[in-house]
Amino acid sequence: MRAVRVPEHGGADVLTVVDLDPPTIGPDQLLVRTAAAGVNYIDTYQRDGIYPIPTPFTLGLEGAGEVLQVGAEVSGFAVGDTVAWKQAAGSYAEQVAVPAAEAVPVPAGVSAENAAAVMLQGLTAHYLATSTYPIQQGDWAVVHAGAGGVGLLLTEIIKKRGGHVLATTSTPEKAELARGAGADEVATYEDFAAKAKELTEGKGVAAVYDGVGKTTFDESLSALAIRGYMVLYGGASGQVPPLDPQRLNSGGGLFLTRPSLPHYTRDRAELLSRTNELMSWIADGSLTIRIGHRYDLADAGQAHKDLQGRHTTGKLLLTV
Ligand code: NDP
């Protein structure tokens, strides 16, 4: 089978397609033929060695496909089922050993491609808007990188809950896309804090969802209302330097949190309840998945360059 390997840590050019034997599954795993694998920022951190995984290894975490084999101790899945997952190491490959605890059933009415597209970024958008700071009817929130993979889905979910979105983007084309997902207003990274105040009669927004990090964090604090929520969930522009807690006091008793998906999928019940809700929204047409680009497995390096170079919108998939 074809697989994308990281022979040594480095830039996007280290990614190499090789021919490997399909994985041998353990008793608690499924062997799945991949239909699509998701490309995510975390893959670039694993490729670079920021998250150090011993080399060589097959890259990728997210995907969906058809079950080919079921491990001896697995119940609830059968050969031929379509499943999706957010975390199975080695997902940039034609076949993947998926821990059964990570596999979720893909219902009729949801394509394998859309299921693959929603596992990591969709679950993230779901927990951010429903649990980290649960959007209330009428709330204003800033969504940074509003045309990105998480940003578009987060905007849609905030709108579903009756909130208002001020999205940031770097180009007019991306601004248009963010509006298409439901953003009420779009700002640049330079003027979003002023615009947030303007839209809320000087009060500021209830929450800022910030996956950009280093370049947006400080202004994001200035955009918040008294007792607003600073939800820092990523660092596409780099990591935020240490912070003096007094800044939260002078900002108006602000709350700061730095969540990750595992904190909000603590057990199988939580994983399934979030996934089932997302899948039901896709099936009934109330959540739109925007695939920005599909790449062949052999072009995974180009996908990483495009993602890190700010050239992409929505979800990036490797079709297998
Ligand atoms: P995106 O599709 O949002 O891509 C990143 C976007 O960030 C770019 O398109 C760009 O949009 C914007 N950006 C602003 N400044 C920079 C910069 N200096 N370099 C690169 N991009 C920049 O990616 P994802 O949706 O996959 O991920 C968004 C963030 O969410 C990442 O930080 C990721 O690590 C994080 N994440 C966190 C999770 C969690 O649970 N904590 C889970 C999943 C993702 P524009 O050109 O419009 O500025």
Short mmCIF file of N, CA and C in Angstrom, two decimals, residues 5-17 47-48:
data_model
loop_
_atom_site.label_atom_id
_atom_site.label_comp_id
_atom_site.label_asym_id
_atom_site.label_seq_id
_atom_site.Cartn_x
_atom_site.Cartn_y
_atom_site.Cartn_z
N ARG A 5 5.52 8.89 4.44
CA ARG A 5 6.44 8.70 5.57
C ARG A 5 7.19 9.99 5.88
N VAL A 6 7.57 10.11 7.16
CA VAL A 6 8.51 11.14 7.59
C VAL A 6 9.81 10.40 7.88
N PRO A 7 10.79 10.43 6.94
CA PRO A 7 12.03 9.68 7.16
C PRO A 7 12.89 10.33 8.24
N GLU A 8 12.83 11.68 8.30
CA GLU A 8 13.49 12.47 9.36
C GLU A 8 12.69 13.75 9.52
N HIS A 9 12.75 14.36 10.71
CA HIS A 9 11.97 15.58 10.93
C HIS A 9 12.47 16.70 10.02
N GLY A 10 11.55 17.57 9.59
CA GLY A 10 11.96 18.68 8.74
C GLY A 10 10.77 19.35 8.07
N GLY A 11 11.08 20.12 7.02
CA GLY A 11 10.05 20.86 6.29
C GLY A 11 9.19 19.94 5.43
N ALA A 12 8.28 20.56 4.68
CA ALA A 12 7.30 19.78 3.90
C ALA A 12 7.98 18.85 2.89
N ASP A 13 9.20 19.22 2.46
CA ASP A 13 9.87 18.41 1.42
C ASP A 13 10.37 17.06 1.94
N VAL A 14 10.37 16.85 3.24
CA VAL A 14 10.83 15.53 3.73
C VAL A 14 9.79 14.44 3.47
N LEU A 15 8.55 14.84 3.27
CA LEU A 15 7.48 13.83 3.11
C LEU A 15 7.73 12.99 1.85
N THR A 16 7.66 11.68 2.02
CA THR A 16 8.00 10.75 0.95
C THR A 16 6.94 9.67 0.85
N VAL A 17 6.48 9.39 -0.36
CA VAL A 17 5.52 8.29 -0.54
C VAL A 17 6.29 7.00 -0.75
N ARG A 47 5.57 16.47 11.75
CA ARG A 47 6.57 16.42 10.67
C ARG A 47 7.83 17.19 11.07
N ASP A 48 7.63 18.39 11.64
CA ASP A 48 8.76 19.26 12.05
C ASP A 48 9.54 18.69 13.22
#
